[in-house]
PDB file of C-alpha atoms in Angstrom:
ATOM      1  CA  MET A   1      84.257 -65.262  28.878  1.00  0.00           C
ATOM      2  CA  ALA A   2      85.964 -62.556  30.940  1.00  0.00           C
ATOM      3  CA  LEU A   3      85.313 -62.387  34.667  1.00  0.00           C
ATOM      4  CA  ASN A   4      82.311 -60.166  35.573  1.00  0.00           C
ATOM      5  CA  SER A   5      81.640 -59.459  31.873  1.00  0.00           C
ATOM      6  CA  SER A   6      78.068 -58.909  30.682  1.00  0.00           C
ATOM      7  CA  VAL A   7      79.153 -58.375  27.051  1.00  0.00           C
ATOM      8  CA  THR A   8      78.808 -61.374  24.707  1.00  0.00           C
ATOM      9  CA  GLU A   9      79.616 -59.541  21.464  1.00  0.00           C
ATOM     10  CA  PHE A  10      81.265 -56.363  20.231  1.00  0.00           C
ATOM     11  CA  ILE A  11      80.517 -53.976  17.372  1.00  0.00           C
ATOM     12  CA  LEU A  12      83.509 -53.050  15.212  1.00  0.00           C
ATOM     13  CA  PHE A  13      83.332 -49.375  14.229  1.00  0.00           C
ATOM     14  CA  GLY A  14      85.626 -49.973  11.240  1.00  0.00           C
ATOM     15  CA  LEU A  15      87.608 -47.324   9.369  1.00  0.00           C
ATOM     16  CA  THR A  16      84.609 -45.085   8.632  1.00  0.00           C
ATOM     17  CA  GLN A  17      80.801 -44.918   8.873  1.00  0.00           C
ATOM     18  CA  ASP A  18      80.452 -43.079   5.544  1.00  0.00           C
ATOM     19  CA  ALA A  19      78.510 -45.370   3.122  1.00  0.00           C
ATOM     20  CA  GLY A  20      80.321 -44.081   0.025  1.00  0.00           C
ATOM     21  CA  LYS A  21      83.751 -44.530   1.594  1.00  0.00           C
ATOM     22  CA  GLN A  22      82.795 -48.017   2.804  1.00  0.00           C
ATOM     23  CA  LYS A  23      82.166 -49.139  -0.796  1.00  0.00           C
ATOM     24  CA  ALA A  24      85.597 -47.783  -1.755  1.00  0.00           C
ATOM     25  CA  ILE A  25      87.156 -49.586   1.250  1.00  0.00           C
ATOM     26  CA  PHE A  26      85.508 -52.834   0.109  1.00  0.00           C
ATOM     27  CA  GLY A  27      86.930 -52.555  -3.433  1.00  0.00           C
ATOM     28  CA  VAL A  28      90.413 -51.317  -2.504  1.00  0.00           C
ATOM     29  CA  PHE A  29      91.049 -53.715   0.384  1.00  0.00           C
ATOM     30  CA  LEU A  30      89.616 -56.711  -1.482  1.00  0.00           C
ATOM     31  CA  MET A  31      92.208 -56.047  -4.236  1.00  0.00           C
ATOM     32  CA  PHE A  32      94.957 -55.502  -1.630  1.00  0.00           C
ATOM     33  CA  TYR A  33      94.081 -58.722   0.190  1.00  0.00           C
ATOM     34  CA  LEU A  34      93.911 -60.861  -2.960  1.00  0.00           C
ATOM     35  CA  ALA A  35      97.223 -59.374  -4.153  1.00  0.00           C
ATOM     36  CA  THR A  36      98.770 -60.132  -0.724  1.00  0.00           C
ATOM     37  CA  LEU A  37      97.616 -63.758  -0.848  1.00  0.00           C
ATOM     38  CA  LEU A  38      98.773 -64.151  -4.462  1.00  0.00           C
ATOM     39  CA  GLY A  39     102.203 -62.541  -3.873  1.00  0.00           C
ATOM     40  CA  ASN A  40     102.973 -64.520  -0.729  1.00  0.00           C
ATOM     41  CA  PHE A  41     101.567 -67.732  -2.234  1.00  0.00           C
ATOM     42  CA  LEU A  42     103.886 -67.327  -5.249  1.00  0.00           C
ATOM     43  CA  ILE A  43     106.914 -66.921  -2.961  1.00  0.00           C
ATOM     44  CA  VAL A  44     105.944 -69.898  -0.763  1.00  0.00           C
ATOM     45  CA  VAL A  45     105.350 -72.213  -3.761  1.00  0.00           C
ATOM     46  CA  THR A  46     108.469 -70.994  -5.622  1.00  0.00           C
ATOM     47  CA  ILE A  47     110.756 -71.555  -2.607  1.00  0.00           C
ATOM     48  CA  LYS A  48     109.173 -74.939  -1.833  1.00  0.00           C
ATOM     49  CA  THR A  49     109.575 -76.265  -5.392  1.00  0.00           C
ATOM     50  CA  SER A  50     112.751 -74.525  -6.610  1.00  0.00           C
ATOM     51  CA  ARG A  51     116.101 -76.325  -6.349  1.00  0.00           C
ATOM     52  CA  THR A  52     118.060 -73.060  -6.642  1.00  0.00           C
ATOM     53  CA  LEU A  53     116.450 -71.447  -3.576  1.00  0.00           C
ATOM     54  CA  GLY A  54     117.681 -73.883  -0.939  1.00  0.00           C
ATOM     55  CA  SER A  55     119.769 -71.471   1.145  1.00  0.00           C
ATOM     56  CA  PRO A  56     118.767 -70.468   4.716  1.00  0.00           C
ATOM     57  CA  MET A  57     117.771 -66.954   3.538  1.00  0.00           C
ATOM     58  CA  TYR A  58     114.986 -68.437   1.380  1.00  0.00           C
ATOM     59  CA  PHE A  59     114.065 -70.950   4.078  1.00  0.00           C
ATOM     60  CA  PHE A  60     113.349 -67.961   6.366  1.00  0.00           C
ATOM     61  CA  LEU A  61     111.677 -65.979   3.556  1.00  0.00           C
ATOM     62  CA  PHE A  62     109.263 -68.916   3.148  1.00  0.00           C
ATOM     63  CA  TYR A  63     108.149 -68.484   6.781  1.00  0.00           C
ATOM     64  CA  LEU A  64     108.023 -64.676   6.500  1.00  0.00           C
ATOM     65  CA  SER A  65     105.660 -64.960   3.511  1.00  0.00           C
ATOM     66  CA  PHE A  66     103.560 -67.543   5.377  1.00  0.00           C
ATOM     67  CA  ALA A  67     103.354 -65.282   8.476  1.00  0.00           C
ATOM     68  CA  ASP A  68     102.501 -62.251   6.289  1.00  0.00           C
ATOM     69  CA  ALA A  69      99.646 -64.070   4.530  1.00  0.00           C
ATOM     70  CA  CYS A  70      98.265 -65.262   7.893  1.00  0.00           C
ATOM     71  CA  LEU A  71      98.612 -61.816   9.545  1.00  0.00           C
ATOM     72  CA  SER A  72      96.676 -60.237   6.687  1.00  0.00           C
ATOM     73  CA  THR A  73      94.042 -63.000   6.912  1.00  0.00           C
ATOM     74  CA  THR A  74      93.410 -62.307  10.628  1.00  0.00           C
ATOM     75  CA  THR A  75      92.263 -58.716   9.894  1.00  0.00           C
ATOM     76  CA  ALA A  76      91.545 -58.040   6.191  1.00  0.00           C
ATOM     77  CA  PRO A  77      88.550 -60.395   5.543  1.00  0.00           C
ATOM     78  CA  ARG A  78      86.637 -58.925   8.504  1.00  0.00           C
ATOM     79  CA  LEU A  79      87.378 -55.362   7.323  1.00  0.00           C
ATOM     80  CA  ILE A  80      86.254 -56.230   3.757  1.00  0.00           C
ATOM     81  CA  VAL A  81      83.024 -58.001   4.815  1.00  0.00           C
ATOM     82  CA  ASP A  82      82.111 -55.315   7.379  1.00  0.00           C
ATOM     83  CA  ALA A  83      82.493 -52.578   4.738  1.00  0.00           C
ATOM     84  CA  LEU A  84      79.275 -53.850   3.072  1.00  0.00           C
ATOM     85  CA  SER A  85      77.582 -55.284   6.172  1.00  0.00           C
ATOM     86  CA  GLN A  86      74.901 -53.528   8.207  1.00  0.00           C
ATOM     87  CA  LYS A  87      75.643 -55.686  11.249  1.00  0.00           C
ATOM     88  CA  LYS A  88      79.316 -55.293  12.190  1.00  0.00           C
ATOM     89  CA  THR A  89      79.255 -57.543  15.248  1.00  0.00           C
ATOM     90  CA  ILE A  90      81.982 -59.898  16.404  1.00  0.00           C
ATOM     91  CA  SER A  91      81.423 -62.435  19.191  1.00  0.00           C
ATOM     92  CA  TYR A  92      83.516 -62.322  22.366  1.00  0.00           C
ATOM     93  CA  SER A  93      85.306 -65.599  21.503  1.00  0.00           C
ATOM     94  CA  GLU A  94      85.988 -64.456  17.906  1.00  0.00           C
ATOM     95  CA  CYS A  95      87.388 -61.202  19.258  1.00  0.00           C
ATOM     96  CA  MET A  96      89.761 -63.017  21.626  1.00  0.00           C
ATOM     97  CA  THR A  97      90.830 -65.361  18.792  1.00  0.00           C
ATOM     98  CA  GLN A  98      91.658 -62.299  16.678  1.00  0.00           C
ATOM     99  CA  VAL A  99      93.755 -60.811  19.506  1.00  0.00           C
ATOM    100  CA  PHE A 100      95.761 -64.052  19.751  1.00  0.00           C
ATOM    101  CA  ALA A 101      96.147 -64.623  15.982  1.00  0.00           C
ATOM    102  CA  SER A 102      97.170 -61.049  15.089  1.00  0.00           C
ATOM    103  CA  HIS A 103      99.851 -61.003  17.813  1.00  0.00           C
ATOM    104  CA  PHE A 104     101.017 -64.538  17.018  1.00  0.00           C
ATOM    105  CA  PHE A 105     101.627 -63.917  13.303  1.00  0.00           C
ATOM    106  CA  GLY A 106     102.849 -60.347  13.875  1.00  0.00           C
ATOM    107  CA  CYS A 107     105.431 -61.595  16.398  1.00  0.00           C
ATOM    108  CA  MET A 108     106.367 -64.448  14.053  1.00  0.00           C
ATOM    109  CA  GLY A 109     107.179 -61.830  11.410  1.00  0.00           C
ATOM    110  CA  VAL A 110     109.418 -59.981  13.894  1.00  0.00           C
ATOM    111  CA  PHE A 111     111.355 -63.129  14.841  1.00  0.00           C
ATOM    112  CA  VAL A 112     111.786 -64.261  11.211  1.00  0.00           C
ATOM    113  CA  LEU A 113     113.142 -60.814  10.237  1.00  0.00           C
ATOM    114  CA  ILE A 114     115.696 -61.170  13.074  1.00  0.00           C
ATOM    115  CA  LEU A 115     116.644 -64.643  11.783  1.00  0.00           C
ATOM    116  CA  MET A 116     117.083 -63.253   8.256  1.00  0.00           C
ATOM    117  CA  ALA A 117     119.365 -60.507   9.604  1.00  0.00           C
ATOM    118  CA  PHE A 118     121.360 -63.126  11.558  1.00  0.00           C
ATOM    119  CA  ASP A 119     121.690 -65.202   8.371  1.00  0.00           C
ATOM    120  CA  ARG A 120     123.046 -62.175   6.442  1.00  0.00           C
ATOM    121  CA  TYR A 121     125.435 -61.389   9.337  1.00  0.00           C
ATOM    122  CA  VAL A 122     126.898 -64.925   9.288  1.00  0.00           C
ATOM    123  CA  ALA A 123     127.069 -64.995   5.464  1.00  0.00           C
ATOM    124  CA  ILE A 124     128.942 -61.663   5.271  1.00  0.00           C
ATOM    125  CA  CYS A 125     130.978 -61.647   8.489  1.00  0.00           C
ATOM    126  CA  LYS A 126     131.729 -65.399   8.882  1.00  0.00           C
ATOM    127  CA  PRO A 127     131.652 -66.729   5.282  1.00  0.00           C
ATOM    128  CA  LEU A 128     134.000 -69.689   5.905  1.00  0.00           C
ATOM    129  CA  ARG A 129     131.862 -71.007   8.768  1.00  0.00           C
ATOM    130  CA  TYR A 130     128.501 -70.170   7.151  1.00  0.00           C
ATOM    131  CA  THR A 131     127.472 -73.707   6.136  1.00  0.00           C
ATOM    132  CA  THR A 132     128.419 -75.054   9.584  1.00  0.00           C
ATOM    133  CA  ILE A 133     126.613 -72.335  11.583  1.00  0.00           C
ATOM    134  CA  MET A 134     123.518 -72.088   9.337  1.00  0.00           C
ATOM    135  CA  SER A 135     122.946 -75.814   8.788  1.00  0.00           C
ATOM    136  CA  HIS A 136     119.420 -77.083   7.966  1.00  0.00           C
ATOM    137  CA  HIS A 137     119.097 -78.454  11.500  1.00  0.00           C
ATOM    138  CA  VAL A 138     120.026 -75.087  13.080  1.00  0.00           C
ATOM    139  CA  CYS A 139     117.590 -73.234  10.774  1.00  0.00           C
ATOM    140  CA  ARG A 140     114.744 -75.587  11.692  1.00  0.00           C
ATOM    141  CA  VAL A 141     115.473 -75.192  15.422  1.00  0.00           C
ATOM    142  CA  LEU A 142     115.548 -71.373  15.057  1.00  0.00           C
ATOM    143  CA  VAL A 143     112.158 -71.385  13.285  1.00  0.00           C
ATOM    144  CA  ILE A 144     110.662 -73.679  15.973  1.00  0.00           C
ATOM    145  CA  LEU A 145     111.950 -71.296  18.660  1.00  0.00           C
ATOM    146  CA  SER A 146     110.297 -68.440  16.763  1.00  0.00           C
ATOM    147  CA  TRP A 147     106.971 -70.297  16.793  1.00  0.00           C
ATOM    148  CA  VAL A 148     107.320 -70.945  20.546  1.00  0.00           C
ATOM    149  CA  GLY A 149     108.297 -67.313  21.261  1.00  0.00           C
ATOM    150  CA  SER A 150     105.347 -66.036  19.186  1.00  0.00           C
ATOM    151  CA  CYS A 151     102.989 -68.360  21.047  1.00  0.00           C
ATOM    152  CA  ILE A 152     104.235 -67.094  24.440  1.00  0.00           C
ATOM    153  CA  HIS A 153     103.853 -63.434  23.348  1.00  0.00           C
ATOM    154  CA  ALA A 154     100.348 -63.971  21.887  1.00  0.00           C
ATOM    155  CA  SER A 155      99.231 -65.994  24.935  1.00  0.00           C
ATOM    156  CA  ALA A 156     100.351 -63.147  27.229  1.00  0.00           C
ATOM    157  CA  GLN A 157      98.320 -60.657  25.130  1.00  0.00           C
ATOM    158  CA  LEU A 158      95.303 -62.973  25.199  1.00  0.00           C
ATOM    159  CA  LEU A 159      95.513 -63.317  28.999  1.00  0.00           C
ATOM    160  CA  LEU A 160      95.548 -59.502  29.334  1.00  0.00           C
ATOM    161  CA  ALA A 161      92.432 -59.239  27.126  1.00  0.00           C
ATOM    162  CA  LEU A 162      90.653 -62.041  29.012  1.00  0.00           C
ATOM    163  CA  ARG A 163      91.178 -60.212  32.323  1.00  0.00           C
ATOM    164  CA  LEU A 164      89.224 -57.164  31.111  1.00  0.00           C
ATOM    165  CA  PRO A 165      85.634 -56.967  32.442  1.00  0.00           C
ATOM    166  CA  PHE A 166      83.047 -55.350  30.103  1.00  0.00           C
ATOM    167  CA  CYS A 167      79.861 -53.997  31.654  1.00  0.00           C
ATOM    168  CA  GLY A 168      78.013 -52.167  28.873  1.00  0.00           C
ATOM    169  CA  PRO A 169      79.746 -50.209  26.097  1.00  0.00           C
ATOM    170  CA  ASN A 170      80.691 -52.648  23.321  1.00  0.00           C
ATOM    171  CA  VAL A 171      81.601 -50.502  20.292  1.00  0.00           C
ATOM    172  CA  ILE A 172      85.292 -51.027  19.446  1.00  0.00           C
ATOM    173  CA  ASP A 173      86.672 -47.947  17.695  1.00  0.00           C
ATOM    174  CA  HIS A 174      88.802 -50.063  15.353  1.00  0.00           C
ATOM    175  CA  TYR A 175      88.454 -52.541  12.468  1.00  0.00           C
ATOM    176  CA  PHE A 176      89.811 -55.523  14.446  1.00  0.00           C
ATOM    177  CA  CYS A 177      90.139 -56.628  18.078  1.00  0.00           C
ATOM    178  CA  ASP A 178      93.320 -55.644  19.883  1.00  0.00           C
ATOM    179  CA  VAL A 179      94.191 -55.053  23.535  1.00  0.00           C
ATOM    180  CA  GLN A 180      94.497 -51.234  23.261  1.00  0.00           C
ATOM    181  CA  PRO A 181      90.982 -50.585  21.794  1.00  0.00           C
ATOM    182  CA  LEU A 182      89.477 -53.069  24.286  1.00  0.00           C
ATOM    183  CA  LEU A 183      91.084 -51.206  27.223  1.00  0.00           C
ATOM    184  CA  LYS A 184      88.842 -48.210  26.464  1.00  0.00           C
ATOM    185  CA  LEU A 185      85.701 -50.350  26.937  1.00  0.00           C
ATOM    186  CA  ALA A 186      86.755 -52.086  30.169  1.00  0.00           C
ATOM    187  CA  CYS A 187      84.960 -51.078  33.378  1.00  0.00           C
ATOM    188  CA  MET A 188      88.068 -51.117  35.584  1.00  0.00           C
ATOM    189  CA  ASP A 189      91.278 -49.199  36.123  1.00  0.00           C
ATOM    190  CA  THR A 190      93.357 -50.343  33.136  1.00  0.00           C
ATOM    191  CA  TYR A 191      96.660 -48.685  34.118  1.00  0.00           C
ATOM    192  CA  VAL A 192      98.449 -51.938  35.110  1.00  0.00           C
ATOM    193  CA  ILE A 193      97.116 -53.946  32.138  1.00  0.00           C
ATOM    194  CA  ASN A 194      98.116 -51.142  29.760  1.00  0.00           C
ATOM    195  CA  LEU A 195     101.591 -51.133  31.333  1.00  0.00           C
ATOM    196  CA  LEU A 196     101.854 -54.914  30.831  1.00  0.00           C
ATOM    197  CA  ASP A 197     100.616 -54.559  27.235  1.00  0.00           C
ATOM    198  CA  VAL A 198     103.225 -51.902  26.430  1.00  0.00           C
ATOM    199  CA  SER A 199     106.000 -53.869  28.173  1.00  0.00           C
ATOM    200  CA  ASN A 200     105.075 -57.026  26.206  1.00  0.00           C
ATOM    201  CA  SER A 201     104.280 -55.760  22.684  1.00  0.00           C
ATOM    202  CA  GLY A 202     106.472 -52.682  23.059  1.00  0.00           C
ATOM    203  CA  ALA A 203     109.438 -54.792  24.160  1.00  0.00           C
ATOM    204  CA  VAL A 204     109.052 -57.185  21.186  1.00  0.00           C
ATOM    205  CA  CYS A 205     108.989 -54.201  18.787  1.00  0.00           C
ATOM    206  CA  MET A 206     111.794 -52.150  20.345  1.00  0.00           C
ATOM    207  CA  VAL A 207     114.174 -55.002  21.216  1.00  0.00           C
ATOM    208  CA  GLY A 208     113.622 -56.566  17.788  1.00  0.00           C
ATOM    209  CA  PHE A 209     114.268 -53.261  16.026  1.00  0.00           C
ATOM    210  CA  ILE A 210     117.421 -52.526  18.071  1.00  0.00           C
ATOM    211  CA  ILE A 211     118.816 -56.039  17.395  1.00  0.00           C
ATOM    212  CA  LEU A 212     118.173 -55.577  13.666  1.00  0.00           C
ATOM    213  CA  LEU A 213     119.688 -52.094  13.647  1.00  0.00           C
ATOM    214  CA  ILE A 214     122.860 -53.320  15.395  1.00  0.00           C
ATOM    215  CA  SER A 215     123.169 -56.316  13.046  1.00  0.00           C
ATOM    216  CA  TYR A 216     122.931 -54.119   9.934  1.00  0.00           C
ATOM    217  CA  VAL A 217     125.479 -51.629  11.333  1.00  0.00           C
ATOM    218  CA  VAL A 218     127.907 -54.544  11.976  1.00  0.00           C
ATOM    219  CA  ILE A 219     127.244 -55.903   8.449  1.00  0.00           C
ATOM    220  CA  LEU A 220     127.856 -52.495   6.825  1.00  0.00           C
ATOM    221  CA  TYR A 221     131.053 -52.035   8.863  1.00  0.00           C
ATOM    222  CA  SER A 222     132.405 -55.454   7.849  1.00  0.00           C
ATOM    223  CA  LEU A 223     131.687 -54.812   4.131  1.00  0.00           C
ATOM    224  CA  ARG A 224     134.656 -52.429   3.931  1.00  0.00           C
ATOM    225  CA  ASN A 225     136.929 -55.500   3.614  1.00  0.00           C
ATOM    226  CA  HIS A 226     134.975 -57.002   0.699  1.00  0.00           C
ATOM    227  CA  SER A 227     135.497 -56.551  -3.040  1.00  0.00           C
ATOM    228  CA  ALA A 228     133.382 -54.023  -4.948  1.00  0.00           C
ATOM    229  CA  GLU A 229     131.250 -56.821  -6.448  1.00  0.00           C
ATOM    230  CA  GLY A 230     130.814 -58.500  -3.041  1.00  0.00           C
ATOM    231  CA  ARG A 231     129.831 -55.172  -1.488  1.00  0.00           C
ATOM    232  CA  ARG A 232     127.278 -54.474  -4.234  1.00  0.00           C
ATOM    233  CA  LYS A 233     125.619 -57.896  -3.893  1.00  0.00           C
ATOM    234  CA  ALA A 234     125.544 -57.768  -0.073  1.00  0.00           C
ATOM    235  CA  LEU A 235     124.192 -54.197  -0.070  1.00  0.00           C
ATOM    236  CA  SER A 236     121.444 -55.146  -2.533  1.00  0.00           C
ATOM    237  CA  THR A 237     120.245 -58.015  -0.299  1.00  0.00           C
ATOM    238  CA  CYS A 238     120.558 -56.023   2.934  1.00  0.00           C
ATOM    239  CA  THR A 239     118.747 -53.014   1.436  1.00  0.00           C
ATOM    240  CA  SER A 240     115.707 -55.200   0.658  1.00  0.00           C
ATOM    241  CA  HIS A 241     115.732 -56.537   4.212  1.00  0.00           C
ATOM    242  CA  PHE A 242     116.162 -53.089   5.751  1.00  0.00           C
ATOM    243  CA  ILE A 243     113.266 -51.578   3.734  1.00  0.00           C
ATOM    244  CA  VAL A 244     110.986 -54.367   5.046  1.00  0.00           C
ATOM    245  CA  VAL A 245     112.258 -53.827   8.617  1.00  0.00           C
ATOM    246  CA  VAL A 246     111.535 -50.065   8.539  1.00  0.00           C
ATOM    247  CA  LEU A 247     108.082 -50.555   6.952  1.00  0.00           C
ATOM    248  CA  PHE A 248     107.121 -53.168   9.562  1.00  0.00           C
ATOM    249  CA  PHE A 249     108.717 -51.812  12.729  1.00  0.00           C
ATOM    250  CA  GLY A 250     107.903 -48.111  12.206  1.00  0.00           C
ATOM    251  CA  PRO A 251     104.118 -48.586  12.616  1.00  0.00           C
ATOM    252  CA  CYS A 252     104.579 -51.279  15.326  1.00  0.00           C
ATOM    253  CA  ILE A 253     106.748 -49.011  17.484  1.00  0.00           C
ATOM    254  CA  PHE A 254     104.275 -46.134  16.985  1.00  0.00           C
ATOM    255  CA  MET A 255     101.342 -48.334  18.073  1.00  0.00           C
ATOM    256  CA  TYR A 256     102.781 -50.405  20.914  1.00  0.00           C
ATOM    257  CA  THR A 257     105.434 -48.386  22.749  1.00  0.00           C
ATOM    258  CA  ARG A 258     103.330 -45.531  24.086  1.00  0.00           C
ATOM    259  CA  PRO A 259     100.827 -45.095  26.955  1.00  0.00           C
ATOM    260  CA  ALA A 260      97.063 -45.533  26.470  1.00  0.00           C
ATOM    261  CA  THR A 261      96.525 -42.492  24.256  1.00  0.00           C
ATOM    262  CA  THR A 262      94.553 -42.591  21.016  1.00  0.00           C
ATOM    263  CA  PHE A 263      95.349 -40.690  17.839  1.00  0.00           C
ATOM    264  CA  THR A 264      93.101 -40.325  14.788  1.00  0.00           C
ATOM    265  CA  ILE A 265      95.886 -41.802  12.632  1.00  0.00           C
ATOM    266  CA  ASP A 266      96.048 -45.043  14.703  1.00  0.00           C
ATOM    267  CA  LYS A 267      93.726 -47.036  12.442  1.00  0.00           C
ATOM    268  CA  MET A 268      95.593 -46.066   9.281  1.00  0.00           C
ATOM    269  CA  VAL A 269      98.917 -47.000  10.914  1.00  0.00           C
ATOM    270  CA  ALA A 270      97.394 -50.380  11.889  1.00  0.00           C
ATOM    271  CA  VAL A 271      96.195 -50.854   8.284  1.00  0.00           C
ATOM    272  CA  PHE A 272      99.755 -50.276   7.113  1.00  0.00           C
ATOM    273  CA  TYR A 273     101.375 -53.001   9.205  1.00  0.00           C
ATOM    274  CA  THR A 274      98.528 -55.574   9.116  1.00  0.00           C
ATOM    275  CA  ILE A 275      97.623 -55.204   5.411  1.00  0.00           C
ATOM    276  CA  GLY A 276     100.174 -52.884   3.736  1.00  0.00           C
ATOM    277  CA  THR A 277     103.425 -54.555   4.808  1.00  0.00           C
ATOM    278  CA  PRO A 278     102.296 -58.139   3.934  1.00  0.00           C
ATOM    279  CA  LEU A 279     101.379 -56.776   0.470  1.00  0.00           C
ATOM    280  CA  LEU A 280     104.690 -54.942  -0.041  1.00  0.00           C
ATOM    281  CA  ASN A 281     107.041 -57.677   1.245  1.00  0.00           C
ATOM    282  CA  PRO A 282     106.633 -60.010  -1.774  1.00  0.00           C
ATOM    283  CA  LEU A 283     107.128 -57.058  -4.151  1.00  0.00           C
ATOM    284  CA  ILE A 284     110.300 -55.902  -2.359  1.00  0.00           C
ATOM    285  CA  TYR A 285     111.819 -59.391  -2.197  1.00  0.00           C
ATOM    286  CA  THR A 286     110.983 -60.341  -5.796  1.00  0.00           C
ATOM    287  CA  LEU A 287     111.653 -57.040  -7.576  1.00  0.00           C
ATOM    288  CA  ARG A 288     115.035 -56.620  -5.861  1.00  0.00           C
ATOM    289  CA  ASN A 289     116.096 -60.278  -5.997  1.00  0.00           C
ATOM    290  CA  ALA A 290     117.232 -61.778  -9.321  1.00  0.00           C
ATOM    291  CA  GLU A 291     117.379 -65.338  -7.894  1.00  0.00           C
ATOM    292  CA  VAL A 292     113.732 -65.276  -6.819  1.00  0.00           C
ATOM    293  CA  LYS A 293     112.628 -63.686 -10.108  1.00  0.00           C
ATOM    294  CA  ASN A 294     114.505 -66.288 -12.177  1.00  0.00           C
ATOM    295  CA  ALA A 295     113.183 -69.186 -10.055  1.00  0.00           C
ATOM    296  CA  MET A 296     109.617 -67.855 -10.479  1.00  0.00           C
ATOM    297  CA  LYS A 297     110.043 -67.551 -14.258  1.00  0.00           C
ATOM    298  CA  LYS A 298     111.401 -71.126 -14.496  1.00  0.00           C
ATOM    299  CA  LEU A 299     108.640 -72.564 -12.287  1.00  0.00           C
ATOM    300  CA  TRP A 300     105.683 -70.823 -13.892  1.00  0.00           C
ATOM    301  CA  CYS A 301     106.983 -71.076 -17.472  1.00  0.00           C
ATOM    302  CA  SER A 302     107.434 -74.831 -17.030  1.00  0.00           C
ATOM    303  CA  GLN A 303     103.879 -75.073 -15.635  1.00  0.00           C
ATOM    304  CA  VAL A 304     102.454 -73.143 -18.603  1.00  0.00           C
TER     305      VAL A 304
END
């Protein structure tokens, strides 16, 4: 419980209060969520069981799909259930858990995308040293560091939320708990906490995006020395990665790198990166990747 807080539960306003629209939200987001779980589950199982997908790129894709499924699970079920529920309450401890989980899995996604870009950089720019640099041991260490980094980021966000005192108003104008919506309910001057929130989440988004942008520029520059076939294959892989990066980082930068101002579009932008991107990632990686498609066909045809 926060210091000096008299609030034991919050009410989530959701996306809308219109009864007709809420039924539509229930149907649409239930389909989106099930499709997200199915798509990411297929990728996780295919990579885990396939002998052809043993390269570091697929090792990282495994963790990206896992993080995507978990990120969607931290927000979507609550949104779906609340769409048909009269009582849209969430306890204080549940709310704080949601703050931690959404930032943990969101940050994990950021770090894994950086690792995937690093893998492509080594594969294209240092092909002779690729197997030495991107050994299984190195990949495992990089993923562990990503988990640790995500935990530090999420813990910092949780500490900011726990420091907020709530004295009365408890209606969160959002469909899940996050630091920014909670700031509006706190009965204290939130300038410093907002600054810390922006410098933490905003830094993860901006620094991550800049690192990825630089890595893809370096990759594109180095491709001029490759054969036409090598260029085509590398561009195909990098295009998939870059589409995912833009879809994920665009909304994140919009949400977390600005002062405490609220726009009407905020909730829809949040929907896009917490539910939309985890749904699109499996489609982008499977539809644009022949190796994954072939491995899936082999696995599921053999099962049938």
